[in-house]
XYZ file of C-alpha atoms in Angstrom:
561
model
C -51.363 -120.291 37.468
C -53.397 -116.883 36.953
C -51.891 -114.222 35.241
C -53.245 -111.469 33.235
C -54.739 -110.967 29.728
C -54.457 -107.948 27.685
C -58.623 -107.786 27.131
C -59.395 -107.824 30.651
C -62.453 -105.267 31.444
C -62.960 -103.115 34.423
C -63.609 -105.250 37.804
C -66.937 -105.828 38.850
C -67.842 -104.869 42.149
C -65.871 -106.130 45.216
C -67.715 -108.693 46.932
C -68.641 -108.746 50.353
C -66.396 -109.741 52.945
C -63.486 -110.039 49.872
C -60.509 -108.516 49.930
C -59.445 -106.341 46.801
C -55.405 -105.849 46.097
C -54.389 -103.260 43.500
C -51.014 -103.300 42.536
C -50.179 -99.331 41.016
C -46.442 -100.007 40.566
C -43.612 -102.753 41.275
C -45.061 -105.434 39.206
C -43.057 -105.782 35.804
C -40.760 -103.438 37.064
C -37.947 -102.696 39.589
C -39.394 -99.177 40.931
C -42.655 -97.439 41.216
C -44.083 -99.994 44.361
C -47.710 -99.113 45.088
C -50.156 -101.460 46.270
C -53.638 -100.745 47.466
C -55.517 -102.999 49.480
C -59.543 -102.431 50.080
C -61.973 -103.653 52.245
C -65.437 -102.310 53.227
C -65.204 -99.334 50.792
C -61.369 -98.283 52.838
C -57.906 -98.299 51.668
C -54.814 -98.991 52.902
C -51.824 -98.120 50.480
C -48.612 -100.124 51.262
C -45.328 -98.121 49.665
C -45.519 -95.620 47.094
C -42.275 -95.374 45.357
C -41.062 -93.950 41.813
C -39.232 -95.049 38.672
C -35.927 -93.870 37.668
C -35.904 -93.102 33.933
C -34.395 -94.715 31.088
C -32.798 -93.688 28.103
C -35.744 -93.453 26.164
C -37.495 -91.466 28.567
C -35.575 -88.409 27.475
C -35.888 -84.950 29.788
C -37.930 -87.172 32.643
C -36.565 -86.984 35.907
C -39.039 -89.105 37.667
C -42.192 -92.052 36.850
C -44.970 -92.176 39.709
C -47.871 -94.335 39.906
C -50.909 -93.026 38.876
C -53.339 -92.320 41.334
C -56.302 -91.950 39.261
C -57.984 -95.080 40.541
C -57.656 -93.856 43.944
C -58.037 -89.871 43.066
C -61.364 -90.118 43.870
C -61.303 -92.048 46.715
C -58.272 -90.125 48.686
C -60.920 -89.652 51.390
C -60.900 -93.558 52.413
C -57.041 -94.142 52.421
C -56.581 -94.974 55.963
C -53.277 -94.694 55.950
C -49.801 -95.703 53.572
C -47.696 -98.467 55.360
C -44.087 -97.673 54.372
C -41.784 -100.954 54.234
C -38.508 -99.063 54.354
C -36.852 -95.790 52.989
C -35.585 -96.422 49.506
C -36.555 -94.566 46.784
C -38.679 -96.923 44.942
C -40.741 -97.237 47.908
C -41.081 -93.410 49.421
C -40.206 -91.473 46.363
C -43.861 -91.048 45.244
C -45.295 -90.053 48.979
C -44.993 -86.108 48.202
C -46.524 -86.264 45.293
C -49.388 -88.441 46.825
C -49.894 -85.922 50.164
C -50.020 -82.822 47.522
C -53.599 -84.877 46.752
C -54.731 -85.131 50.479
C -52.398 -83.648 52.753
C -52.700 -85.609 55.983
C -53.171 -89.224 54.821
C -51.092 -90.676 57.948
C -47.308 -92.490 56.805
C -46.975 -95.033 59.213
C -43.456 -96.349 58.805
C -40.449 -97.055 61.402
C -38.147 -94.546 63.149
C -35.448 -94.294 59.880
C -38.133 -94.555 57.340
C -40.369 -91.716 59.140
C -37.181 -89.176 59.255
C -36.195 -89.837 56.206
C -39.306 -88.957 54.321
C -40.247 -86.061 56.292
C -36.716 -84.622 55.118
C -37.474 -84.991 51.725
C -41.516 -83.581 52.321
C -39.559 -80.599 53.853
C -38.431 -80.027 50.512
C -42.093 -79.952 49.512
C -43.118 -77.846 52.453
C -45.358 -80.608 53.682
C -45.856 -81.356 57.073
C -46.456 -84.982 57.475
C -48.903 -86.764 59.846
C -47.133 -90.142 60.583
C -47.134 -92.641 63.312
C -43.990 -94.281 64.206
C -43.878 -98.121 64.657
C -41.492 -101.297 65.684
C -41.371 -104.828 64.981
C -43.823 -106.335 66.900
C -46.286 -103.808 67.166
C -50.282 -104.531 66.403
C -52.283 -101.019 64.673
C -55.233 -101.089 63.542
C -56.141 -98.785 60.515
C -60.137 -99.182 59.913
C -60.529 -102.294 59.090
C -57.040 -103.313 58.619
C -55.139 -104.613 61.533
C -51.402 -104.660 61.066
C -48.903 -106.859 62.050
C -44.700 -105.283 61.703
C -42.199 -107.689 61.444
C -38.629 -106.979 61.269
C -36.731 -107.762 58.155
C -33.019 -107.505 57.083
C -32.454 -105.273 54.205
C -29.705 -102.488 52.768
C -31.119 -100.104 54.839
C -31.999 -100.068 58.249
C -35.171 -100.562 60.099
C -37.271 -102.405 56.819
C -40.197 -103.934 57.408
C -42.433 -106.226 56.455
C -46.741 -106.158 57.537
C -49.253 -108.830 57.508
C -52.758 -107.140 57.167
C -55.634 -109.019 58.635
C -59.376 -108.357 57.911
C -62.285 -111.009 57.542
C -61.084 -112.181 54.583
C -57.981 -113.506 55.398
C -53.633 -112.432 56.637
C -51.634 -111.067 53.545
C -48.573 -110.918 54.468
C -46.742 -108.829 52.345
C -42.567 -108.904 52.754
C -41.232 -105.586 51.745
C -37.975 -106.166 50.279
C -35.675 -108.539 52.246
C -33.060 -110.552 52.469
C -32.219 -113.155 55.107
C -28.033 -112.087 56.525
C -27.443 -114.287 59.043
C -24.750 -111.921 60.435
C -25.853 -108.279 59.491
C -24.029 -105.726 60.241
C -26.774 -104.027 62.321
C -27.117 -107.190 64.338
C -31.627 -106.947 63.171
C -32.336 -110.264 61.978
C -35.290 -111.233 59.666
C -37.977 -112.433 61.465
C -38.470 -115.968 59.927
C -39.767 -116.747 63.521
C -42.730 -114.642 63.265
C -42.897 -115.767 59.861
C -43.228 -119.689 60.963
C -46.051 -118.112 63.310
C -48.120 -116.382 60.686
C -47.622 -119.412 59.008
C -49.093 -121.950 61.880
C -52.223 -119.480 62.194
C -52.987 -119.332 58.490
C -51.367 -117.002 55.565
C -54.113 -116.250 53.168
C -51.977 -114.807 50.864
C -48.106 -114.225 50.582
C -46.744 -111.469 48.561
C -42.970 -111.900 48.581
C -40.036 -109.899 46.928
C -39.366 -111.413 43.603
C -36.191 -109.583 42.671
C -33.590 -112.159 43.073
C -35.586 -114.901 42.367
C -33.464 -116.046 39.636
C -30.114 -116.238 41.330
C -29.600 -120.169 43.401
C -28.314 -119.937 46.870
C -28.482 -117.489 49.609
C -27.209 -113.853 49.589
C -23.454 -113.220 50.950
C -23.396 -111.974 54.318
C -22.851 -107.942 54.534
C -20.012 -108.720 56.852
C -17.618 -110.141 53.578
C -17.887 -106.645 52.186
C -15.996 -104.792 55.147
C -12.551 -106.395 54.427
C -12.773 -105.648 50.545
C -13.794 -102.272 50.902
C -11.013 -102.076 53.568
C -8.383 -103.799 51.124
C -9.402 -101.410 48.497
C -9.034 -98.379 50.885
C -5.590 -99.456 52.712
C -3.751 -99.908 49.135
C -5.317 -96.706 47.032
C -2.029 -94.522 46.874
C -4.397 -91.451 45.911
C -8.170 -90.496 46.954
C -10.638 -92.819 46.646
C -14.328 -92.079 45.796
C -17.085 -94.306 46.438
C -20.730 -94.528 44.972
C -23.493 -95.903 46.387
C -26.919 -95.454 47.235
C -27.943 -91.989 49.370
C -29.844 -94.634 51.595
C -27.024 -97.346 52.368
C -26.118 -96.951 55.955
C -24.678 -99.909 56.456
C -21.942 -99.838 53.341
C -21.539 -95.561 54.715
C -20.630 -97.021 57.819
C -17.952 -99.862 56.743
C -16.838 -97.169 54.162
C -16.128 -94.570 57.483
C -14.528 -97.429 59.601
C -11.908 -98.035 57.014
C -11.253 -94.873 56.018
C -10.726 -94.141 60.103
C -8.382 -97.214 60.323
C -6.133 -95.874 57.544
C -6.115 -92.311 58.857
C -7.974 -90.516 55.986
C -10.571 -88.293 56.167
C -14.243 -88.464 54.745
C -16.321 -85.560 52.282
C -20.019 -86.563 51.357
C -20.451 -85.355 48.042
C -24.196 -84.702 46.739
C -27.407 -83.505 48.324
C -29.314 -86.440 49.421
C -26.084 -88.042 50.933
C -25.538 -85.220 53.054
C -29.322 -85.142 54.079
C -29.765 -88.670 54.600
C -26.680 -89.730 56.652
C -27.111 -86.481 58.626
C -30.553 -87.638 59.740
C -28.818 -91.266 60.002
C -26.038 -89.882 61.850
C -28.550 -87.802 63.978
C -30.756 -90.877 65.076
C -27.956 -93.481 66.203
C -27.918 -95.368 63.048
C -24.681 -94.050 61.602
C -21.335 -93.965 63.711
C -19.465 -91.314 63.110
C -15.587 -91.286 64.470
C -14.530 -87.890 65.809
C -13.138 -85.442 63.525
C -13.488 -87.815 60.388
C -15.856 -85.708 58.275
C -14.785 -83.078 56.330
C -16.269 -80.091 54.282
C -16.264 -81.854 50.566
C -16.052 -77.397 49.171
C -12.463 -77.534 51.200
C -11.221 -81.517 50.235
C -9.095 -80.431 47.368
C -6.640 -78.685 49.458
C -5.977 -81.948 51.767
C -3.173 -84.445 49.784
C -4.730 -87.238 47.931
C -3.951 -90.226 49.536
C -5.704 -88.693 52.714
C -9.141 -88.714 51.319
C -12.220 -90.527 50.693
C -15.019 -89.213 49.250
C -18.556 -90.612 49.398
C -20.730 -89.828 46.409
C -24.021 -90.916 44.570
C -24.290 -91.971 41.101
C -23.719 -95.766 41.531
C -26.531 -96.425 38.911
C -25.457 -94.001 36.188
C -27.631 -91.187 36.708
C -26.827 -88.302 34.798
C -27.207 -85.567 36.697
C -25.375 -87.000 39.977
C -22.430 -86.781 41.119
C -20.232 -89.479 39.796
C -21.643 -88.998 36.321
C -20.635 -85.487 36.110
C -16.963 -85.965 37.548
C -16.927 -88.175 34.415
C -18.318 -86.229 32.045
C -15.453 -83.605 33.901
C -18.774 -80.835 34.614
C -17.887 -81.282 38.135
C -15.847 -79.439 40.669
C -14.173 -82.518 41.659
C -11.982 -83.460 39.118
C -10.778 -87.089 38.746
C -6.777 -87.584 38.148
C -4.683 -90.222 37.566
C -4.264 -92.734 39.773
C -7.480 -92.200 41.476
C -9.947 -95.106 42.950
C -13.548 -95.128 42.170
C -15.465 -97.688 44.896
C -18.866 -98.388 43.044
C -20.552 -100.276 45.960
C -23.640 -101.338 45.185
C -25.148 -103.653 42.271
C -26.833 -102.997 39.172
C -30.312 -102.288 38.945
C -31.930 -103.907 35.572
C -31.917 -101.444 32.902
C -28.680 -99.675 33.850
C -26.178 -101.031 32.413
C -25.428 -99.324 29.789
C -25.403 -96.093 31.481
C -22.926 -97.378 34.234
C -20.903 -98.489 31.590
C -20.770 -95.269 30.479
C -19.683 -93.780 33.550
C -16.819 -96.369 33.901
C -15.531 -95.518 30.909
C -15.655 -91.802 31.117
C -13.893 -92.598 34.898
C -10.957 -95.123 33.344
C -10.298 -92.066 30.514
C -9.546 -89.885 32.913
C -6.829 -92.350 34.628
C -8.984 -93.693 37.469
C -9.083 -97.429 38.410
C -12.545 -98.591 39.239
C -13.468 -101.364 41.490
C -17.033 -102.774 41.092
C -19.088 -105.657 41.936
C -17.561 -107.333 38.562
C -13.812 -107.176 39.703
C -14.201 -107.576 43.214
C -16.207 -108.405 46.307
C -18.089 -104.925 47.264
C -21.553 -105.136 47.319
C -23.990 -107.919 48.115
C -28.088 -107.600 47.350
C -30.320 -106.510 49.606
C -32.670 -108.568 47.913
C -33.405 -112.782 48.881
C -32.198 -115.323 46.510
C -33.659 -118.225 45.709
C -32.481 -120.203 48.345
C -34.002 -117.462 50.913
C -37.351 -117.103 48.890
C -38.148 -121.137 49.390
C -37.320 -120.612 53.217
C -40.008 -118.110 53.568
C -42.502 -120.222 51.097
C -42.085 -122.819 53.447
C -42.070 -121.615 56.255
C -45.560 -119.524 55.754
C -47.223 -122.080 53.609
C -49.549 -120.034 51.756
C -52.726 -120.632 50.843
C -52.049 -117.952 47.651
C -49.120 -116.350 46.319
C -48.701 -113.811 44.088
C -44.936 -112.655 43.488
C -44.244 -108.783 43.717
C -41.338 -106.638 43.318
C -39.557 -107.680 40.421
C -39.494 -107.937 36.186
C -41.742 -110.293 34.304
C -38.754 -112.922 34.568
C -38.226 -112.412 38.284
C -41.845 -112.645 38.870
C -42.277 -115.830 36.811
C -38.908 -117.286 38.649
C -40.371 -116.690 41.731
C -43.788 -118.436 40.781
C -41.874 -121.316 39.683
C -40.687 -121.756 43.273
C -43.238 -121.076 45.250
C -45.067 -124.444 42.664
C -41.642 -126.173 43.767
C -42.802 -125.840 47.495
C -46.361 -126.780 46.959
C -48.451 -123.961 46.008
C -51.678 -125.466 43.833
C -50.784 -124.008 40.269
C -54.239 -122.196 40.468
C -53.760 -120.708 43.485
C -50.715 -118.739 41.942
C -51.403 -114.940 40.649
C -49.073 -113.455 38.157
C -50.477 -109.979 38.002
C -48.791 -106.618 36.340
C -49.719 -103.284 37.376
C -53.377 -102.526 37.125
C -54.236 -106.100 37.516
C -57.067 -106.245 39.899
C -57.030 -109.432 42.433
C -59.702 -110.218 44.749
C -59.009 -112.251 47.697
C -62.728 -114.196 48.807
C -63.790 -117.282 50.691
C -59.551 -117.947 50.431
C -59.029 -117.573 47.147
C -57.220 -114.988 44.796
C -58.197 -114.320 41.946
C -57.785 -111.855 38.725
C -60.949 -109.950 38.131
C -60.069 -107.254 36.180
C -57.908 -104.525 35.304
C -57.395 -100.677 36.026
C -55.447 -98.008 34.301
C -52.028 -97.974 36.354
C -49.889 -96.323 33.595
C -46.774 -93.788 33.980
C -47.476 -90.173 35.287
C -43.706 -88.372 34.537
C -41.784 -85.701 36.680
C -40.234 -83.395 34.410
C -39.234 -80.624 36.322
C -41.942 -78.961 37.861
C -44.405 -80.406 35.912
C -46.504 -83.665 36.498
C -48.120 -85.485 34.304
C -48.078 -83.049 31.555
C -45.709 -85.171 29.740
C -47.019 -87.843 27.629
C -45.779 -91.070 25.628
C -46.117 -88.817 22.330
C -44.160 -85.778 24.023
C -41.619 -88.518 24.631
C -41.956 -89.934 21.019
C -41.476 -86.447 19.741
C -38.005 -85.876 21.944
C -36.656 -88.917 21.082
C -37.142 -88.169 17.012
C -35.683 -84.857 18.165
C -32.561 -86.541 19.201
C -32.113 -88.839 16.753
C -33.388 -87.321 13.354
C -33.485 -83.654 14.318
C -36.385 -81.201 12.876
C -37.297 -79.113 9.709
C -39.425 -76.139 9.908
C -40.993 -74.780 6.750
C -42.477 -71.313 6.919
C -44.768 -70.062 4.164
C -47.033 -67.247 3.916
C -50.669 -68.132 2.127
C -53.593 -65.726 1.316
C -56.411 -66.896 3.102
C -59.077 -66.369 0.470
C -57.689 -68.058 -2.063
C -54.743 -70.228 -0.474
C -52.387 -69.405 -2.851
C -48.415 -68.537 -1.352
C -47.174 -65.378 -1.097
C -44.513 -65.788 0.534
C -41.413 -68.480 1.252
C -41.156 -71.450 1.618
C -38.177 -70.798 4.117
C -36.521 -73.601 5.341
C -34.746 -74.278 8.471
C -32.998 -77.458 10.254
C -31.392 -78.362 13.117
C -29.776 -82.049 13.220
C -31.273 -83.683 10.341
C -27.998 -83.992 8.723
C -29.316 -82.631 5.172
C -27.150 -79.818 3.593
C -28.961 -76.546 3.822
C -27.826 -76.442 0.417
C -29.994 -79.198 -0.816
C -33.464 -77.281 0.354
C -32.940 -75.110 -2.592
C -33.370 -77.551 -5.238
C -36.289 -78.896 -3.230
C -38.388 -75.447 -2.772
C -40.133 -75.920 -6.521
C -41.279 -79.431 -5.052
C -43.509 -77.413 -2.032
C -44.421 -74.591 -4.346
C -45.818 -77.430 -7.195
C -48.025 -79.180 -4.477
C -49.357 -76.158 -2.691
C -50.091 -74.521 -6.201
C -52.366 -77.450 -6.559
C -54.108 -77.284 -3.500
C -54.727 -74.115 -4.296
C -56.326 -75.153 -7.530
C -58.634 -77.112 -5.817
C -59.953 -73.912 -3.782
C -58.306 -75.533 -0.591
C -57.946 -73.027 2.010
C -58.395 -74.745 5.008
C -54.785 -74.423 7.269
C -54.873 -77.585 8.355
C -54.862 -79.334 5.392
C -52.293 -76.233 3.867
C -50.123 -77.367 7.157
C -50.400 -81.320 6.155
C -49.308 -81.010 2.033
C -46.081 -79.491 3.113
C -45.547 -81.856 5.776
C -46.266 -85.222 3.532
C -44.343 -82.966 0.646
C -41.190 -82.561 2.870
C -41.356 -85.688 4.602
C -41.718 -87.739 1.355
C -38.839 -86.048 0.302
C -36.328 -86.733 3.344
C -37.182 -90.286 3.232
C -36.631 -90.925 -0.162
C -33.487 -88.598 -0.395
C -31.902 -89.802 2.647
C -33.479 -92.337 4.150
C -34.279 -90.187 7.237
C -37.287 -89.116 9.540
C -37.255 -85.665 11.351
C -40.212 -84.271 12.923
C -41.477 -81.534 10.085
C -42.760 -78.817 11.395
C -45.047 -76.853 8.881
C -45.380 -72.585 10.368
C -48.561 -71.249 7.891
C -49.192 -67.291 8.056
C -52.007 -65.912 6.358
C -52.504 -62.996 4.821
C-alpha cells in the first residue's frame, strides 16, 4: 500500500505517455475537492470545492485550494468537470475563474444553474457546457465518459477520463438508493462496463467507508418527516442543506398534506430552490409558499419554515434564531426538523445550536432521536459493489478523513486489489499513473488559502495563531516614549488590557519592573527599536506568566523623541 511521507521532494518530470493526478483538496478532509489530472502538458480539473471553517479558524468564512501549482499554468486547464452542486465541490469555482475567466465548467443541467447563480454574485459570466449521463466530450486529450449517480442532490455525476495511459474513473460522491426519490439510479451498469473494458484506476468516495451495510433508502425519510409535521401543535422549522432538493421536496409534500404553509428562510435557500423550482426539479403545490418577512402574522400551527444552519454555522439562520439575533423568534412549543447528518468536525457547534434551541422551549428532532436524514454518501456495503464490479487495476480512495480513506483501502484489499497497487495520498501528493501503474512521486504545496471577507489569502496560520491568543488570553499594550540618541524613557510606560484577566491595578506595582530593564538597555548604549520593542515584551511577558500563569499577545508601542 503507497501512501505518503512527510520528506517527499518535488516530482520529477511527468513521463511520457503517464498520466499525472494532483489532488488540491478532499483528501484528509471532508471539503475543499480539487483534483487535477495532466497529460501532454494539459489539465483537466475535476471539482473545486471549499472548506467550511472550524473553531479554530476564528474570523474565516471560507478555505479554498490553492492554486499555486496550477497559477501558472491556468492557460492549459481544458476545462473543470463538476460532479454535482454541493458546496464542497463548486464553492471554490469563482474564486478559480477570477484567475482565468473563461476556463469552460462542464457540469449537468442543476449543477450548471446553480453555479452560475452564485458567479452572478461575482459578476462572472461563465462559459460552461451542459452534459447528461451518457454523453462522450472530449477536452484535449481527455475524453470523458458521464455516468449517472444517485446522490442528495440531483443530477450528480460521476466521469471516467480516458487518455493513452489508461480510464480513471473517478465517482463523485454517491450512494447506491435503490428507490430514490427522483427515480435516477446509479449507474452500476455502466460501471460493470468500464469494468469489462479495463479501469486503470478507480477513485471512489471514501466518506462512509467505515459504516457496514448499505445506506437507507431516501424513501424511509418521507413518513418521519411527515409524522413529525402532522403532530407539531405549533410551527415547525427545518434545517438542512441550501442544496437538498429531494428532503425540500418531502418537506413541501407534508407540509401540503397537513394544510400548512411554507417560508424559505436564508439567502441561498431562496436562490437555490428558486432555480430548482425553475428547472423542473422541485414541485411546488399551488399557493404553498409564503413570504418568510409576512409568516409571523399566520397562527403557528399553520407554518413550516425551511431554513439553513443544519451544520452549526454561525452566521446562518438557525444559529442566530438560537442565539435569539434573529427576526424569527423561537417559542415554546416549537419543532426544529434538523434533516441532514453531521459533517465530521461539527459537532460541537450543532450541539450548541440544540441547546440554545431546547432553552428557548423548542423540541428538536434530529438524526439521533429519529429517522430524518440518510447519507448521501455509500457505505461499505455499496463501496465493495462498485470495487467489484470495476475491478481496478489501482485504487486510490478520495473524499474522506485519514480514517475514511484508510477504511476504504482496507476494502478495496478485501476485494482483491494487490496491496501495492493501493495509493493513500493527502493533498499535494503527486501520483503518476504509467505503463498501469500508480504511483507516489512526489509532493506539491496544496495548503489552505482563507476567505475572510473580502480578502483572500491574506490571512495566514500566524494571523490565525494571533486571533485565537486574542480570544483566549486577551492583549497588553505598553506604550513608552524613548529618546532616540540615547534610548533612555521619557515618557510612560502606560499600560493597557483588554481580556487578560489581570487587575489594572496590579500594572502599577509592575511599572518599576519595565523602567529597571529598559534603564539597562540604555546603559548598554542600546538604541535600536527593535530590540527597545523586545525587552518590554520578554519584561511583561515574563511577568504574566509567572504572576498568573497566563499568555496574552504583548504588544510593545515605542515613540521616539
Amino acid at each position: 500500500m503507497s501512501h505518503p511521507h512527510p520528506e517527499l521532494g518535488p516530482p520529477p518530470a511527468l513521463p511520457e505517455g503517464g498520466l499525472r493526478i494532483v489532488a488540491l483538496g478532499g483528501l484528509g478532509e471532508i471539503g475543499r475537492n480539487m483534483a487535477v489530472f495532466e497529460y501532454e502538458g494539459r489539465l483537466l480539473i475535476v471539482d473545486c470545492g471549499v472548506l467550511f471553517p472550524e473553531p479554530d479558524q476564528p474570523g474565516v468564512d471560507l478555505i479554498l485550494p490553492d492554486f499555486e501549482y496550477i497559477r501558472d499554468r491556468l492557460d492549459d486547464v481544458e476545462a473543470v468537470v463538476l460532479t454535482h452542486a454541493h458546496e464542497d465541490h463548486i464553492g471554490a469555482v469563482p474564486y478559480l475563474l477570477r484567475e482565468r475567466r473563461d476556463i469552460p465548467l462542464i457540469g449537468s443541467k442543476l449543477t450548471l444553474a446553480l453555479i452560475e447563480a452564485k458567479l452572478t454574485e461575482h459578476r462572472i459570466q461563465p462559459t460552461k457546457l451542459q452534459v447528461v449521463e451518457g454523453e462522450r466530450h472530449r477536452f484535449g486529450p481527455f475524453e470523458c465518459e458521464f455516468l449517472a449517480v444517485n446522490h442528495s442532490i440531483p443530477d450528480a455525476l460521476a466521469v471516467a477520463i480516458r487518455t493513452p495511459a489508461g480510464i480513471v474513473l473517478h465517482t463523485g460522491d454517491f450512494r447506491m438508493d435503490q428507490l430514490p426519490s427522483d427515480g435516477r439510479l446509479t449507474d452500476l451498469g455502466g460501471f460493470a462496463r468500464l469494468g469489462a473494458e479495463g479501469v486503470d484506476l478507480l477513485m471512489s468516495d471514501s466518506t462512509n467507508a467505515e459504516v457496514p451495510g448499505f445506506v437507507t433508502s431516501e424513501r424511509e425519510i418521507g413518513p418521519v418527516i411527515d409524522e413529525v409535521i402532522r403532530t407539531s401543535e405549533q410551527r415547525v422549522i427545518v434545517a438542512s442543506f441550501a442544496s437538498h432538493v429531494h428532503r425540500i421536496q418531502q418537506v413541501m409534500d407534508a407540509a401540503a398534506r397537513h394544510g400548512r404553509k411554507v417560508a424559505l428562510v436564508g439567502r441561498s435557500m431562496v436562490r437555490n430552490m428558486g432555480v430548482a423550482r425553475d428547472l423542473g426539479y422541485l414541485k411546488v403545490p399551488p399557493d404553498l409558499l409564503v413570504d418568510s418577512r409576512a409568516i409571523e402574522s399566520w397562527p403557528p400551527e399553520d407554518v413550516v419554515l425551511i431554513c439553513t444552519g443544519s451544520q452549526g454555522e454561525p452566521m446562518a439562520a438557525l444559529s442566530r434564531m438560537a442565539n435569539r439575533d434573529h427576526p424569527i423568534r423561537i417559542a415554546e412549543g416549537d419543532t426544529v426538523l434538523l434533516a441532514s447528518s453531521l459533517v465530521p468536525g461539527n459537532e460541537t457547534a450543532v450541539n450548541k445550536v440544540i441547546n440554545g434551541l431546547t432553552r428557548w422551549g423548542a423540541r428538536v428532532v434530529h438524526k439521533g432521536n429519529a429517522k430524518v436524514h440518510v447519507s448521501g454518501h455509500a457505505a461499505a456495503g455499496e463501496l465493495l459493489y462498485v470495487l467489484n464490479l470495476t475491478r481496478p487495476s489501482n485504487f486510490m480512495p478520495v473524499h474522506g478523513e485519514w480514517r475514511h480513506l484508510r477504511a476504504h483501502a482496507r476494502l478495496a484489499e478485501l476485494t482483491g486489489v494487490p496491496e501495492d497497487h493501493i495509493v493513500i495520498a493527502e493533498d499535494g501528493v503527486v501520483v503518476d499513473l504509467v505503463d498501469g501503474r500508480a504511483k507516489i512521486v512526489g509532493a506539491v504545496h496544496a495548503g489552505y488559502v482563507y476567505v475572510d471577507g473580502s480578502s483572500v489569502g491574506e490571512i495566514t496560520d500566524t494571523s490565525l495563531k494571533d486571533r485565537r491568543i486574542l480570544g483566549d488570553e486577551g492583549f497588553i499594550s505598553v506604550v513608552i516614549v524613548v529618546d532616540s540618541a540615547t534610548g533612555k524613557l521619557t515618557a510612560g510606560p502606560e499600560i493597557h488590557a483588554r481580556g487578560s484577566g489581570i487587575d489594572p491595578a496590579q500594572f502599577e506595582e509592575f511599572i518599576p519592573q519595565i523602567e529597571k530593564a529598559l534603564e539597562a538597555k540604555a546603559a548598554d548604549g542600546v538604541v535600536d527599536m527593535q530590540e527597545i520593542r523586545r525587552v518590554v515584551r520578554r519584561t511583561v511577558g515574563r511577568w504574566v506568566s509567572d504572576t498568573y500563569r497566563r499568555r496574552p499577545m504583548i504588544i510593545p508601542v515605542v515613540l521616539e523623541v
